[in-house]
PDB file of C-alpha atoms in Angstrom:
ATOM      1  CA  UNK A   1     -13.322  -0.528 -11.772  1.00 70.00           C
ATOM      2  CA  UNK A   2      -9.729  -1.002 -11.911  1.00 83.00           C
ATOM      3  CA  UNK A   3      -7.539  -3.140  -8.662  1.00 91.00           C
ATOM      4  CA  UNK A   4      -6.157  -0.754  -6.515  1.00 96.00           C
ATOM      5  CA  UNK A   5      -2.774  -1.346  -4.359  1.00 97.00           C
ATOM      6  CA  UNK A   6      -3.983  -1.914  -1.278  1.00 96.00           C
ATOM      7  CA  UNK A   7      -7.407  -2.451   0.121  1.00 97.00           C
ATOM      8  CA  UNK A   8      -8.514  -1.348   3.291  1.00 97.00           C
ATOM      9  CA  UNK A   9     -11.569  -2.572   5.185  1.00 97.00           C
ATOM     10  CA  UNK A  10     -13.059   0.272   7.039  1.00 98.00           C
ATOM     11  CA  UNK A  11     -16.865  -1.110   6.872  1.00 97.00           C
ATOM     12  CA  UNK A  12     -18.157  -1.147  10.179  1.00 97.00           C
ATOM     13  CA  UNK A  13     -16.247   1.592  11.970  1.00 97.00           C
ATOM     14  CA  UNK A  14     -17.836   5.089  12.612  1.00 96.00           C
ATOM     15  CA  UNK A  15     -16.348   8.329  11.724  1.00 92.00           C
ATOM     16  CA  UNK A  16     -13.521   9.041  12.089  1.00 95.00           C
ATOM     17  CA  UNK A  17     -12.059   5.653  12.701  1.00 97.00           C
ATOM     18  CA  UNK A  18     -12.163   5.305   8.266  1.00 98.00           C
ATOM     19  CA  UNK A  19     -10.184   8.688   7.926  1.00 98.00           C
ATOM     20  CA  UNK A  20      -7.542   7.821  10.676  1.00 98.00           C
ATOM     21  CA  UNK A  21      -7.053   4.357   9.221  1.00 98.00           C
ATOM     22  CA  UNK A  22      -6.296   5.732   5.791  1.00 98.00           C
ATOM     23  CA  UNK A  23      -4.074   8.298   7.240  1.00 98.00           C
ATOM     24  CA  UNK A  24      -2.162   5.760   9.142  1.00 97.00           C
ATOM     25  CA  UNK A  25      -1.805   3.324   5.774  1.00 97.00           C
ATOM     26  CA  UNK A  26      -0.668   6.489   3.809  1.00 96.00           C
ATOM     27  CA  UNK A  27       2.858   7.059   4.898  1.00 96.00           C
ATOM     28  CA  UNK A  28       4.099   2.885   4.445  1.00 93.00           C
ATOM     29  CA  UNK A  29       2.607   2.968   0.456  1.00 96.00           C
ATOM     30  CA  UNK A  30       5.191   4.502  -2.518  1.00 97.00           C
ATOM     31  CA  UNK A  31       4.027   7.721  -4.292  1.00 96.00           C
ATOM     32  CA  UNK A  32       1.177   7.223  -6.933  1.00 97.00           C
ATOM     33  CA  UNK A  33      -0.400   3.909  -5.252  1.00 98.00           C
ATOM     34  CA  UNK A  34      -4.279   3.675  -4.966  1.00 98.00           C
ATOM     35  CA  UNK A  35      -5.470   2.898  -1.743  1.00 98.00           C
ATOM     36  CA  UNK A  36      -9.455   1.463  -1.906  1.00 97.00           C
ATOM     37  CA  UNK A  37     -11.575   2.246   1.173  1.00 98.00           C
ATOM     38  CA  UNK A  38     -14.114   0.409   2.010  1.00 97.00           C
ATOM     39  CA  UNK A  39     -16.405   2.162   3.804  1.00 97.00           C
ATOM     40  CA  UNK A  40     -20.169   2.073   5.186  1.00 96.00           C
ATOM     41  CA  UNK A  41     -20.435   5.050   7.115  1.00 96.00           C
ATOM     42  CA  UNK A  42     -22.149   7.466   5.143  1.00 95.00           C
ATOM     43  CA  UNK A  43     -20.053  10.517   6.609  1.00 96.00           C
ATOM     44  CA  UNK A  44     -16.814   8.541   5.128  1.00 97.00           C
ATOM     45  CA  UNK A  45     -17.991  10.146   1.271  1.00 96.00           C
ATOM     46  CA  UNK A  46     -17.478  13.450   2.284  1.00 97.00           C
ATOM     47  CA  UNK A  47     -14.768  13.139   5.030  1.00 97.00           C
ATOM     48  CA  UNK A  48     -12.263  10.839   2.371  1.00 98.00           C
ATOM     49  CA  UNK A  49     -12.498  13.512  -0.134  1.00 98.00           C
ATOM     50  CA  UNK A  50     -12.202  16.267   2.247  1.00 98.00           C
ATOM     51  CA  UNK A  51      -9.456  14.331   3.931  1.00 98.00           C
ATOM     52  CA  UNK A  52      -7.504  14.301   0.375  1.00 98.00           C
ATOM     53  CA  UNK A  53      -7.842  18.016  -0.324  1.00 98.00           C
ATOM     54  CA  UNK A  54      -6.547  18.876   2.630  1.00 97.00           C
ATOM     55  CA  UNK A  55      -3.601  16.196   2.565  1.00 97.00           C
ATOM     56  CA  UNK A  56      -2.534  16.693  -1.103  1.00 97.00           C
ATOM     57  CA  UNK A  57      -3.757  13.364  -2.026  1.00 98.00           C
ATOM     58  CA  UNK A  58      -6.138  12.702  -5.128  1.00 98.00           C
ATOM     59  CA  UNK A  59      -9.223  11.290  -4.791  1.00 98.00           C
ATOM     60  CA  UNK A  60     -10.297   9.219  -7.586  1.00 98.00           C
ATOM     61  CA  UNK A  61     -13.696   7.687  -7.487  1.00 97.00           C
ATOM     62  CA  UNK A  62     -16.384   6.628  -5.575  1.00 97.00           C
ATOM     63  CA  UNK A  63     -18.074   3.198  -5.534  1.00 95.00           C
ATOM     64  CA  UNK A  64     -21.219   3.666  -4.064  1.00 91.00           C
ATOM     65  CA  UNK A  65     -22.061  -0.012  -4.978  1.00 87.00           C
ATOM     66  CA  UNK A  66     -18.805  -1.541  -4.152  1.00 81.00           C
ATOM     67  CA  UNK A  67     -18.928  -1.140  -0.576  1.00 80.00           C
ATOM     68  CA  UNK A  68     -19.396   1.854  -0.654  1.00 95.00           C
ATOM     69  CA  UNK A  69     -15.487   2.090  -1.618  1.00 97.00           C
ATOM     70  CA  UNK A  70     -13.740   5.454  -2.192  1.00 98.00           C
ATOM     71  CA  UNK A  71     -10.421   5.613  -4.305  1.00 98.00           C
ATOM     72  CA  UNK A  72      -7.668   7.312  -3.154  1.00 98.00           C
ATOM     73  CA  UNK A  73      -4.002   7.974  -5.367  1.00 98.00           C
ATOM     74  CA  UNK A  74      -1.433   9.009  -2.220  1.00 95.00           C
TER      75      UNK A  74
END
């Protein structure tokens, strides 16, 4: 598993406090960064991804041991 960018520590926070606090993150990062999202909310592995189709943004992985973290390229 390869550093991302930026970290950012969503464990703890329901859905869909993870998805908002990614989208808020986005817009200060340059084009191609990974963001990692840590996450323990089990709805956060299907609303990241969902989050990222709908946004344009590619997800990359998830880290179900890590975490869980989810990999995002904005």
């Amino acid at each position: 598993m390869s550093e991302p960018d930026e970290t950012l520590d969503c464990r703890g926070q329901r859905c869909p406090l993870p998805v908002i606090n990614l989208a808020r993150r986005v817009p200060g990062l340059p084009a191609g960064a990974v963001v990692r999202v840590l996450a323990d909310d089990p709805a956060a592995a299907v609303d990241i991804p969902a989050w990222c189709r709908m946004r344009g943004h590619e997800f990359l992985a998830a880290h179900p041991d890590a975490g869980p973290a989810y990999d995002v390229r904005v």
